[in-house]
Amino acid sequence: MNSIDHYIKFSLSIKDQNVVFFDYDYQLIKSRRAKVYRANVKVTCERCPQCGFDHLSHNGHYTARVAYPAANASEPVYLELHKERLICKDCGASVMATTALVDKYCCISKPTRQKIFMQLQDDRTQCSVARDNSVSPSTVC
């Protein structure tokens, strides 16, 4: 485990072993300065889930930008996850890496959803909760 990976996982309280951080910087996202952490998400399966053979080969990466809760609401945090894709040479099925941080086909992390649910218990508007968590008001709704 490299030092950047260990430091970022510690600061963001991430315990998933499939996620390996390799870079971070600041970017302008939605006209706001945001922290962006880049990570690779590794595939854990050794056999094809469709046919059971072990003829899997690398088939690129899928990049997903995921909103993550920040300690400072004025500076949002995003995870840029490079999910590894594999393809089976026997049946042609593709397998994509998954992580416990994000649901499949979703771009909002589970900790962000939990933070939104906790803030909705207070007497606040949906727009203010959305602004604090860098998501849209329809997502909060």
mmCIF file with all atom_site columns, N, CA and C in Angstrom, residues 73-139:
data_model
loop_
_atom_site.group_PDB
_atom_site.id
_atom_site.type_symbol
_atom_site.label_atom_id
_atom_site.label_alt_id
_atom_site.label_comp_id
_atom_site.label_asym_id
_atom_site.label_entity_id
_atom_site.label_seq_id
_atom_site.pdbx_PDB_ins_code
_atom_site.Cartn_x
_atom_site.Cartn_y
_atom_site.Cartn_z
_atom_site.occupancy
_atom_site.B_iso_or_equiv
_atom_site.pdbx_formal_charge
_atom_site.auth_seq_id
_atom_site.auth_comp_id
_atom_site.auth_asym_id
_atom_site.auth_atom_id
_atom_site.pdbx_PDB_model_num
ATOM 1   N N  . ALA A 1 73  ? -18.278 22.490  3.544   1.00 0.00 ? 73  ALA A N  1
ATOM 2   C CA . ALA A 1 73  ? -19.326 22.524  2.523   1.00 0.00 ? 73  ALA A CA 1
ATOM 3   C C  . ALA A 1 73  ? -18.982 23.466  1.377   1.00 0.00 ? 73  ALA A C  1
ATOM 4   N N  . SER A 1 74  ? -18.095 24.430  1.601   1.00 0.00 ? 74  SER A N  1
ATOM 5   C CA . SER A 1 74  ? -17.749 25.364  0.532   1.00 0.00 ? 74  SER A CA 1
ATOM 6   C C  . SER A 1 74  ? -16.766 24.750  -0.464  1.00 0.00 ? 74  SER A C  1
ATOM 7   N N  . GLU A 1 75  ? -16.181 23.609  -0.129  1.00 0.00 ? 75  GLU A N  1
ATOM 8   C CA . GLU A 1 75  ? -15.224 22.940  -1.011  1.00 0.00 ? 75  GLU A CA 1
ATOM 9   C C  . GLU A 1 75  ? -15.651 21.474  -1.167  1.00 0.00 ? 75  GLU A C  1
ATOM 10  N N  . PRO A 1 76  ? -16.460 21.168  -2.192  1.00 0.00 ? 76  PRO A N  1
ATOM 11  C CA . PRO A 1 76  ? -16.956 19.800  -2.351  1.00 0.00 ? 76  PRO A CA 1
ATOM 12  C C  . PRO A 1 76  ? -15.842 18.813  -2.694  1.00 0.00 ? 76  PRO A C  1
ATOM 13  N N  . VAL A 1 77  ? -16.114 17.539  -2.423  1.00 0.00 ? 77  VAL A N  1
ATOM 14  C CA . VAL A 1 77  ? -15.163 16.467  -2.674  1.00 0.00 ? 77  VAL A CA 1
ATOM 15  C C  . VAL A 1 77  ? -15.790 15.493  -3.664  1.00 0.00 ? 77  VAL A C  1
ATOM 16  N N  . TYR A 1 78  ? -15.000 15.093  -4.656  1.00 0.00 ? 78  TYR A N  1
ATOM 17  C CA . TYR A 1 78  ? -15.435 14.104  -5.634  1.00 0.00 ? 78  TYR A CA 1
ATOM 18  C C  . TYR A 1 78  ? -14.401 12.989  -5.708  1.00 0.00 ? 78  TYR A C  1
ATOM 19  N N  . LEU A 1 79  ? -14.885 11.784  -5.931  1.00 0.00 ? 79  LEU A N  1
ATOM 20  C CA . LEU A 1 79  ? -14.019 10.647  -6.183  1.00 0.00 ? 79  LEU A CA 1
ATOM 21  C C  . LEU A 1 79  ? -14.132 10.312  -7.663  1.00 0.00 ? 79  LEU A C  1
ATOM 22  N N  . GLU A 1 80  ? -13.008 10.263  -8.334  1.00 0.00 ? 80  GLU A N  1
ATOM 23  C CA . GLU A 1 80  ? -12.999 9.851   -9.736  1.00 0.00 ? 80  GLU A CA 1
ATOM 24  C C  . GLU A 1 80  ? -12.536 8.396   -9.760  1.00 0.00 ? 80  GLU A C  1
ATOM 25  N N  . LEU A 1 81  ? -13.506 7.502   -9.894  1.00 0.00 ? 81  LEU A N  1
ATOM 26  C CA . LEU A 1 81  ? -13.236 6.075   -9.801  1.00 0.00 ? 81  LEU A CA 1
ATOM 27  C C  . LEU A 1 81  ? -13.045 5.494   -11.196 1.00 0.00 ? 81  LEU A C  1
ATOM 28  N N  . HIS A 1 82  ? -11.888 4.903   -11.413 1.00 0.00 ? 82  HIS A N  1
ATOM 29  C CA . HIS A 1 82  ? -11.584 4.227   -12.671 1.00 0.00 ? 82  HIS A CA 1
ATOM 30  C C  . HIS A 1 82  ? -11.864 2.742   -12.455 1.00 0.00 ? 82  HIS A C  1
ATOM 31  N N  . LYS A 1 83  ? -13.063 2.312   -12.863 1.00 0.00 ? 83  LYS A N  1
ATOM 32  C CA . LYS A 1 83  ? -13.495 0.940   -12.624 1.00 0.00 ? 83  LYS A CA 1
ATOM 33  C C  . LYS A 1 83  ? -12.972 0.034   -13.737 1.00 0.00 ? 83  LYS A C  1
ATOM 34  N N  . GLU A 1 84  ? -12.270 -1.003  -13.341 1.00 0.00 ? 84  GLU A N  1
ATOM 35  C CA . GLU A 1 84  ? -11.686 -1.942  -14.287 1.00 0.00 ? 84  GLU A CA 1
ATOM 36  C C  . GLU A 1 84  ? -12.788 -2.794  -14.925 1.00 0.00 ? 84  GLU A C  1
ATOM 37  N N  . ARG A 1 85  ? -12.665 -3.009  -16.247 1.00 0.00 ? 85  ARG A N  1
ATOM 38  C CA . ARG A 1 85  ? -13.607 -3.865  -16.969 1.00 0.00 ? 85  ARG A CA 1
ATOM 39  C C  . ARG A 1 85  ? -12.865 -5.079  -17.513 1.00 0.00 ? 85  ARG A C  1
ATOM 40  N N  . LEU A 1 86  ? -13.506 -6.228  -17.411 1.00 0.00 ? 86  LEU A N  1
ATOM 41  C CA . LEU A 1 86  ? -12.970 -7.469  -17.960 1.00 0.00 ? 86  LEU A CA 1
ATOM 42  C C  . LEU A 1 86  ? -14.000 -8.059  -18.910 1.00 0.00 ? 86  LEU A C  1
ATOM 43  N N  . ILE A 1 87  ? -13.516 -8.804  -19.906 1.00 0.00 ? 87  ILE A N  1
ATOM 44  C CA . ILE A 1 87  ? -14.409 -9.479  -20.837 1.00 0.00 ? 87  ILE A CA 1
ATOM 45  C C  . ILE A 1 87  ? -14.021 -10.951 -20.881 1.00 0.00 ? 87  ILE A C  1
ATOM 46  N N  . CYS A 1 88  ? -15.030 -11.804 -20.935 1.00 0.00 ? 88  CYS A N  1
ATOM 47  C CA . CYS A 1 88  ? -14.795 -13.247 -21.000 1.00 0.00 ? 88  CYS A CA 1
ATOM 48  C C  . CYS A 1 88  ? -14.562 -13.638 -22.460 1.00 0.00 ? 88  CYS A C  1
ATOM 49  N N  . LYS A 1 89  ? -13.479 -14.370 -22.695 1.00 0.00 ? 89  LYS A N  1
ATOM 50  C CA . LYS A 1 89  ? -13.163 -14.807 -24.057 1.00 0.00 ? 89  LYS A CA 1
ATOM 51  C C  . LYS A 1 89  ? -14.067 -15.947 -24.515 1.00 0.00 ? 89  LYS A C  1
ATOM 52  N N  . ASP A 1 90  ? -14.697 -16.659 -23.578 1.00 0.00 ? 90  ASP A N  1
ATOM 53  C CA . ASP A 1 90  ? -15.547 -17.782 -23.946 1.00 0.00 ? 90  ASP A CA 1
ATOM 54  C C  . ASP A 1 90  ? -16.968 -17.357 -24.307 1.00 0.00 ? 90  ASP A C  1
ATOM 55  N N  . CYS A 1 91  ? -17.618 -16.599 -23.409 1.00 0.00 ? 91  CYS A N  1
ATOM 56  C CA . CYS A 1 91  ? -19.025 -16.257 -23.641 1.00 0.00 ? 91  CYS A CA 1
ATOM 57  C C  . CYS A 1 91  ? -19.233 -14.807 -24.064 1.00 0.00 ? 91  CYS A C  1
ATOM 58  N N  . GLY A 1 92  ? -18.223 -13.950 -23.949 1.00 0.00 ? 92  GLY A N  1
ATOM 59  C CA . GLY A 1 92  ? -18.351 -12.558 -24.364 1.00 0.00 ? 92  GLY A CA 1
ATOM 60  C C  . GLY A 1 92  ? -18.982 -11.643 -23.323 1.00 0.00 ? 92  GLY A C  1
ATOM 61  N N  . ALA A 1 93  ? -19.277 -12.152 -22.138 1.00 0.00 ? 93  ALA A N  1
ATOM 62  C CA . ALA A 1 93  ? -19.865 -11.327 -21.080 1.00 0.00 ? 93  ALA A CA 1
ATOM 63  C C  . ALA A 1 93  ? -18.805 -10.390 -20.514 1.00 0.00 ? 93  ALA A C  1
ATOM 64  N N  . SER A 1 94  ? -19.242 -9.210  -20.081 1.00 0.00 ? 94  SER A N  1
ATOM 65  C CA . SER A 1 94  ? -18.291 -8.277  -19.483 1.00 0.00 ? 94  SER A CA 1
ATOM 66  C C  . SER A 1 94  ? -18.566 -8.153  -17.994 1.00 0.00 ? 94  SER A C  1
ATOM 67  N N  . VAL A 1 95  ? -17.500 -7.913  -17.246 1.00 0.00 ? 95  VAL A N  1
ATOM 68  C CA . VAL A 1 95  ? -17.561 -7.777  -15.790 1.00 0.00 ? 95  VAL A CA 1
ATOM 69  C C  . VAL A 1 95  ? -16.930 -6.448  -15.433 1.00 0.00 ? 95  VAL A C  1
ATOM 70  N N  . MET A 1 96  ? -17.611 -5.674  -14.582 1.00 0.00 ? 96  MET A N  1
ATOM 71  C CA . MET A 1 96  ? -17.063 -4.393  -14.144 1.00 0.00 ? 96  MET A CA 1
ATOM 72  C C  . MET A 1 96  ? -16.808 -4.432  -12.641 1.00 0.00 ? 96  MET A C  1
ATOM 73  N N  . ALA A 1 97  ? -15.761 -3.765  -12.232 1.00 0.00 ? 97  ALA A N  1
ATOM 74  C CA . ALA A 1 97  ? -15.402 -3.711  -10.814 1.00 0.00 ? 97  ALA A CA 1
ATOM 75  C C  . ALA A 1 97  ? -16.478 -2.957  -10.033 1.00 0.00 ? 97  ALA A C  1
ATOM 76  N N  . THR A 1 98  ? -16.736 -3.408  -8.823  1.00 0.00 ? 98  THR A N  1
ATOM 77  C CA . THR A 1 98  ? -17.706 -2.756  -7.949  1.00 0.00 ? 98  THR A CA 1
ATOM 78  C C  . THR A 1 98  ? -17.036 -2.415  -6.627  1.00 0.00 ? 98  THR A C  1
ATOM 79  N N  . THR A 1 99  ? -17.652 -1.488  -5.925  1.00 0.00 ? 99  THR A N  1
ATOM 80  C CA . THR A 1 99  ? -17.156 -1.080  -4.621  1.00 0.00 ? 99  THR A CA 1
ATOM 81  C C  . THR A 1 99  ? -18.331 -0.860  -3.683  1.00 0.00 ? 99  THR A C  1
ATOM 82  N N  . ALA A 1 100 ? -18.069 -0.962  -2.398  1.00 0.00 ? 100 ALA A N  1
ATOM 83  C CA . ALA A 1 100 ? -19.115 -0.754  -1.405  1.00 0.00 ? 100 ALA A CA 1
ATOM 84  C C  . ALA A 1 100 ? -19.421 0.733   -1.198  1.00 0.00 ? 100 ALA A C  1
ATOM 85  N N  . LEU A 1 101 ? -18.623 1.617   -1.776  1.00 0.00 ? 101 LEU A N  1
ATOM 86  C CA . LEU A 1 101 ? -18.843 3.059   -1.615  1.00 0.00 ? 101 LEU A CA 1
ATOM 87  C C  . LEU A 1 101 ? -20.048 3.565   -2.398  1.00 0.00 ? 101 LEU A C  1
ATOM 88  N N  . VAL A 1 102 ? -20.316 2.924   -3.541  1.00 0.00 ? 102 VAL A N  1
ATOM 89  C CA . VAL A 1 102 ? -21.322 3.424   -4.464  1.00 0.00 ? 102 VAL A CA 1
ATOM 90  C C  . VAL A 1 102 ? -22.197 2.258   -4.919  1.00 0.00 ? 102 VAL A C  1
ATOM 91  N N  . ASP A 1 103 ? -23.514 2.496   -5.027  1.00 0.00 ? 103 ASP A N  1
ATOM 92  C CA . ASP A 1 103 ? -24.393 1.495   -5.602  1.00 0.00 ? 103 ASP A CA 1
ATOM 93  C C  . ASP A 1 103 ? -24.130 1.385   -7.096  1.00 0.00 ? 103 ASP A C  1
ATOM 94  N N  . LYS A 1 104 ? -24.498 0.256   -7.663  1.00 0.00 ? 104 LYS A N  1
ATOM 95  C CA . LYS A 1 104 ? -24.309 0.045   -9.090  1.00 0.00 ? 104 LYS A CA 1
ATOM 96  C C  . LYS A 1 104 ? -25.193 1.034   -9.870  1.00 0.00 ? 104 LYS A C  1
ATOM 97  N N  . TYR A 1 105 ? -24.660 1.612   -10.921 1.00 0.00 ? 105 TYR A N  1
ATOM 98  C CA . TYR A 1 105 ? -25.336 2.586   -11.790 1.00 0.00 ? 105 TYR A CA 1
ATOM 99  C C  . TYR A 1 105 ? -25.701 3.873   -11.049 1.00 0.00 ? 105 TYR A C  1
ATOM 100 N N  . CYS A 1 106 ? -24.962 4.246   -10.026 1.00 0.00 ? 106 CYS A N  1
ATOM 101 C CA . CYS A 1 106 ? -25.258 5.452   -9.254  1.00 0.00 ? 106 CYS A CA 1
ATOM 102 C C  . CYS A 1 106 ? -24.008 6.323   -9.178  1.00 0.00 ? 106 CYS A C  1
ATOM 103 N N  . CYS A 1 107 ? -24.207 7.636   -9.068  1.00 0.00 ? 107 CYS A N  1
ATOM 104 C CA . CYS A 1 107 ? -23.058 8.546   -9.000  1.00 0.00 ? 107 CYS A CA 1
ATOM 105 C C  . CYS A 1 107 ? -23.028 9.325   -7.684  1.00 0.00 ? 107 CYS A C  1
ATOM 106 N N  . ILE A 1 108 ? -23.774 8.875   -6.705  1.00 0.00 ? 108 ILE A N  1
ATOM 107 C CA . ILE A 1 108 ? -23.763 9.490   -5.382  1.00 0.00 ? 108 ILE A CA 1
ATOM 108 C C  . ILE A 1 108 ? -23.370 8.417   -4.379  1.00 0.00 ? 108 ILE A C  1
ATOM 109 N N  . SER A 1 109 ? -22.366 8.709   -3.576  1.00 0.00 ? 109 SER A N  1
ATOM 110 C CA . SER A 1 109 ? -21.856 7.696   -2.653  1.00 0.00 ? 109 SER A CA 1
ATOM 111 C C  . SER A 1 109 ? -22.847 7.440   -1.514  1.00 0.00 ? 109 SER A C  1
ATOM 112 N N  . LYS A 1 110 ? -22.705 6.280   -0.894  1.00 0.00 ? 110 LYS A N  1
ATOM 113 C CA . LYS A 1 110 ? -23.573 5.919   0.228   1.00 0.00 ? 110 LYS A CA 1
ATOM 114 C C  . LYS A 1 110 ? -23.389 6.860   1.419   1.00 0.00 ? 110 LYS A C  1
ATOM 115 N N  . PRO A 1 111 ? -22.151 7.277   1.757   1.00 0.00 ? 111 PRO A N  1
ATOM 116 C CA . PRO A 1 111 ? -22.022 8.247   2.854   1.00 0.00 ? 111 PRO A CA 1
ATOM 117 C C  . PRO A 1 111 ? -22.707 9.582   2.563   1.00 0.00 ? 111 PRO A C  1
ATOM 118 N N  . THR A 1 112 ? -22.715 10.010  1.299   1.00 0.00 ? 112 THR A N  1
ATOM 119 C CA . THR A 1 112 ? -23.411 11.245  0.944   1.00 0.00 ? 112 THR A CA 1
ATOM 120 C C  . THR A 1 112 ? -24.910 11.079  1.130   1.00 0.00 ? 112 THR A C  1
ATOM 121 N N  . ARG A 1 113 ? -25.451 9.948   0.725   1.00 0.00 ? 113 ARG A N  1
ATOM 122 C CA . ARG A 1 113 ? -26.887 9.686   0.923   1.00 0.00 ? 113 ARG A CA 1
ATOM 123 C C  . ARG A 1 113 ? -27.244 9.688   2.411   1.00 0.00 ? 113 ARG A C  1
ATOM 124 N N  . GLN A 1 114 ? -26.389 9.063   3.225   1.00 0.00 ? 114 GLN A N  1
ATOM 125 C CA . GLN A 1 114 ? -26.653 9.034   4.662   1.00 0.00 ? 114 GLN A CA 1
ATOM 126 C C  . GLN A 1 114 ? -26.623 10.442  5.250   1.00 0.00 ? 114 GLN A C  1
ATOM 127 N N  . LYS A 1 115 ? -25.689 11.258  4.778   1.00 0.00 ? 115 LYS A N  1
ATOM 128 C CA . LYS A 1 115 ? -25.600 12.633  5.268   1.00 0.00 ? 115 LYS A CA 1
ATOM 129 C C  . LYS A 1 115 ? -26.843 13.431  4.871   1.00 0.00 ? 115 LYS A C  1
ATOM 130 N N  . ILE A 1 116 ? -27.342 13.208  3.663   1.00 0.00 ? 116 ILE A N  1
ATOM 131 C CA . ILE A 1 116 ? -28.561 13.889  3.209   1.00 0.00 ? 116 ILE A CA 1
ATOM 132 C C  . ILE A 1 116 ? -29.748 13.479  4.077   1.00 0.00 ? 116 ILE A C  1
ATOM 133 N N  . PHE A 1 117 ? -29.885 12.173  4.358   1.00 0.00 ? 117 PHE A N  1
ATOM 134 C CA . PHE A 1 117 ? -30.980 11.705  5.210   1.00 0.00 ? 117 PHE A CA 1
ATOM 135 C C  . PHE A 1 117 ? -30.912 12.329  6.605   1.00 0.00 ? 117 PHE A C  1
ATOM 136 N N  . MET A 1 118 ? -29.715 12.441  7.151   1.00 0.00 ? 118 MET A N  1
ATOM 137 C CA . MET A 1 118 ? -29.565 13.037  8.486   1.00 0.00 ? 118 MET A CA 1
ATOM 138 C C  . MET A 1 118 ? -29.926 14.524  8.473   1.00 0.00 ? 118 MET A C  1
ATOM 139 N N  . GLN A 1 119 ? -29.543 15.228  7.408   1.00 0.00 ? 119 GLN A N  1
ATOM 140 C CA . GLN A 1 119 ? -29.846 16.659  7.343   1.00 0.00 ? 119 GLN A CA 1
ATOM 141 C C  . GLN A 1 119 ? -31.322 16.921  7.083   1.00 0.00 ? 119 GLN A C  1
ATOM 142 N N  . LEU A 1 120 ? -32.025 15.992  6.454   1.00 0.00 ? 120 LEU A N  1
ATOM 143 C CA . LEU A 1 120 ? -33.457 16.180  6.204   1.00 0.00 ? 120 LEU A CA 1
ATOM 144 C C  . LEU A 1 120 ? -34.280 16.046  7.480   1.00 0.00 ? 120 LEU A C  1
ATOM 145 N N  . GLN A 1 121 ? -33.702 15.482  8.528   1.00 0.00 ? 121 GLN A N  1
ATOM 146 C CA . GLN A 1 121 ? -34.416 15.389  9.792   1.00 0.00 ? 121 GLN A CA 1
ATOM 147 C C  . GLN A 1 121 ? -34.511 16.747  10.475  1.00 0.00 ? 121 GLN A C  1
ATOM 148 N N  . ASP A 1 122 ? -33.590 17.644  10.142  1.00 0.00 ? 122 ASP A N  1
ATOM 149 C CA . ASP A 1 122 ? -33.634 18.998  10.687  1.00 0.00 ? 122 ASP A CA 1
ATOM 150 C C  . ASP A 1 122 ? -34.654 19.826  9.902   1.00 0.00 ? 122 ASP A C  1
ATOM 151 N N  . ASP A 1 123 ? -34.941 21.005  10.396  1.00 0.00 ? 123 ASP A N  1
ATOM 152 C CA . ASP A 1 123 ? -35.891 21.903  9.730   1.00 0.00 ? 123 ASP A CA 1
ATOM 153 C C  . ASP A 1 123 ? -35.120 22.748  8.715   1.00 0.00 ? 123 ASP A C  1
ATOM 154 N N  . ARG A 1 124 ? -34.851 22.159  7.546   1.00 0.00 ? 124 ARG A N  1
ATOM 155 C CA . ARG A 1 124 ? -34.100 22.834  6.482   1.00 0.00 ? 124 ARG A CA 1
ATOM 156 C C  . ARG A 1 124 ? -34.793 22.600  5.150   1.00 0.00 ? 124 ARG A C  1
ATOM 157 N N  . THR A 1 125 ? -34.529 23.477  4.215   1.00 0.00 ? 125 THR A N  1
ATOM 158 C CA . THR A 1 125 ? -35.094 23.303  2.887   1.00 0.00 ? 125 THR A CA 1
ATOM 159 C C  . THR A 1 125 ? -34.277 22.286  2.096   1.00 0.00 ? 125 THR A C  1
ATOM 160 N N  . GLN A 1 126 ? -34.920 21.706  1.090   1.00 0.00 ? 126 GLN A N  1
ATOM 161 C CA . GLN A 1 126 ? -34.224 20.735  0.257   1.00 0.00 ? 126 GLN A CA 1
ATOM 162 C C  . GLN A 1 126 ? -33.109 21.397  -0.548  1.00 0.00 ? 126 GLN A C  1
ATOM 163 N N  . CYS A 1 127 ? -33.302 22.646  -0.926  1.00 0.00 ? 127 CYS A N  1
ATOM 164 C CA . CYS A 1 127 ? -32.272 23.356  -1.694  1.00 0.00 ? 127 CYS A CA 1
ATOM 165 C C  . CYS A 1 127 ? -31.015 23.582  -0.855  1.00 0.00 ? 127 CYS A C  1
ATOM 166 N N  . SER A 1 128 ? -31.180 23.920  0.417   1.00 0.00 ? 128 SER A N  1
ATOM 167 C CA . SER A 1 128 ? -29.998 24.136  1.254   1.00 0.00 ? 128 SER A CA 1
ATOM 168 C C  . SER A 1 128 ? -29.261 22.820  1.528   1.00 0.00 ? 128 SER A C  1
ATOM 169 N N  . VAL A 1 129 ? -29.999 21.727  1.696   1.00 0.00 ? 129 VAL A N  1
ATOM 170 C CA . VAL A 1 129 ? -29.362 20.423  1.876   1.00 0.00 ? 129 VAL A CA 1
ATOM 171 C C  . VAL A 1 129 ? -28.619 20.026  0.607   1.00 0.00 ? 129 VAL A C  1
ATOM 172 N N  . ALA A 1 130 ? -29.220 20.275  -0.550  1.00 0.00 ? 130 ALA A N  1
ATOM 173 C CA . ALA A 1 130 ? -28.576 19.960  -1.834  1.00 0.00 ? 130 ALA A CA 1
ATOM 174 C C  . ALA A 1 130 ? -27.311 20.781  -2.025  1.00 0.00 ? 130 ALA A C  1
ATOM 175 N N  . ARG A 1 131 ? -27.360 22.049  -1.672  1.00 0.00 ? 131 ARG A N  1
ATOM 176 C CA . ARG A 1 131 ? -26.192 22.922  -1.827  1.00 0.00 ? 131 ARG A CA 1
ATOM 177 C C  . ARG A 1 131 ? -25.050 22.467  -0.926  1.00 0.00 ? 131 ARG A C  1
ATOM 178 N N  . ASP A 1 132 ? -25.342 22.047  0.297   1.00 0.00 ? 132 ASP A N  1
ATOM 179 C CA . ASP A 1 132 ? -24.305 21.603  1.227   1.00 0.00 ? 132 ASP A CA 1
ATOM 180 C C  . ASP A 1 132 ? -23.656 20.288  0.807   1.00 0.00 ? 132 ASP A C  1
ATOM 181 N N  . ASN A 1 133 ? -24.399 19.465  0.051   1.00 0.00 ? 133 ASN A N  1
ATOM 182 C CA . ASN A 1 133 ? -23.877 18.153  -0.329  1.00 0.00 ? 133 ASN A CA 1
ATOM 183 C C  . ASN A 1 133 ? -23.487 18.063  -1.798  1.00 0.00 ? 133 ASN A C  1
ATOM 184 N N  . SER A 1 134 ? -23.518 19.158  -2.519  1.00 0.00 ? 134 SER A N  1
ATOM 185 C CA . SER A 1 134 ? -23.121 19.224  -3.935  1.00 0.00 ? 134 SER A CA 1
ATOM 186 C C  . SER A 1 134 ? -23.925 18.275  -4.809  1.00 0.00 ? 134 SER A C  1
ATOM 187 N N  . VAL A 1 135 ? -25.223 18.204  -4.558  1.00 0.00 ? 135 VAL A N  1
ATOM 188 C CA . VAL A 1 135 ? -26.127 17.434  -5.399  1.00 0.00 ? 135 VAL A CA 1
ATOM 189 C C  . VAL A 1 135 ? -27.277 18.337  -5.811  1.00 0.00 ? 135 VAL A C  1
ATOM 190 N N  . SER A 1 136 ? -28.131 17.854  -6.683  1.00 0.00 ? 136 SER A N  1
ATOM 191 C CA . SER A 1 136 ? -29.248 18.666  -7.136  1.00 0.00 ? 136 SER A CA 1
ATOM 192 C C  . SER A 1 136 ? -30.422 18.555  -6.151  1.00 0.00 ? 136 SER A C  1
ATOM 193 N N  . PRO A 1 137 ? -31.305 19.575  -6.143  1.00 0.00 ? 137 PRO A N  1
ATOM 194 C CA . PRO A 1 137 ? -32.489 19.494  -5.255  1.00 0.00 ? 137 PRO A CA 1
ATOM 195 C C  . PRO A 1 137 ? -33.402 18.328  -5.603  1.00 0.00 ? 137 PRO A C  1
ATOM 196 N N  . SER A 1 138 ? -33.470 17.930  -6.866  1.00 0.00 ? 138 SER A N  1
ATOM 197 C CA . SER A 1 138 ? -34.311 16.769  -7.226  1.00 0.00 ? 138 SER A CA 1
ATOM 198 C C  . SER A 1 138 ? -33.728 15.470  -6.658  1.00 0.00 ? 138 SER A C  1
ATOM 199 N N  . THR A 1 139 ? -32.418 15.401  -6.492  1.00 0.00 ? 139 THR A N  1
ATOM 200 C CA . THR A 1 139 ? -31.794 14.237  -5.867  1.00 0.00 ? 139 THR A CA 1
ATOM 201 C C  . THR A 1 139 ? -32.193 14.157  -4.395  1.00 0.00 ? 139 THR A C  1
#
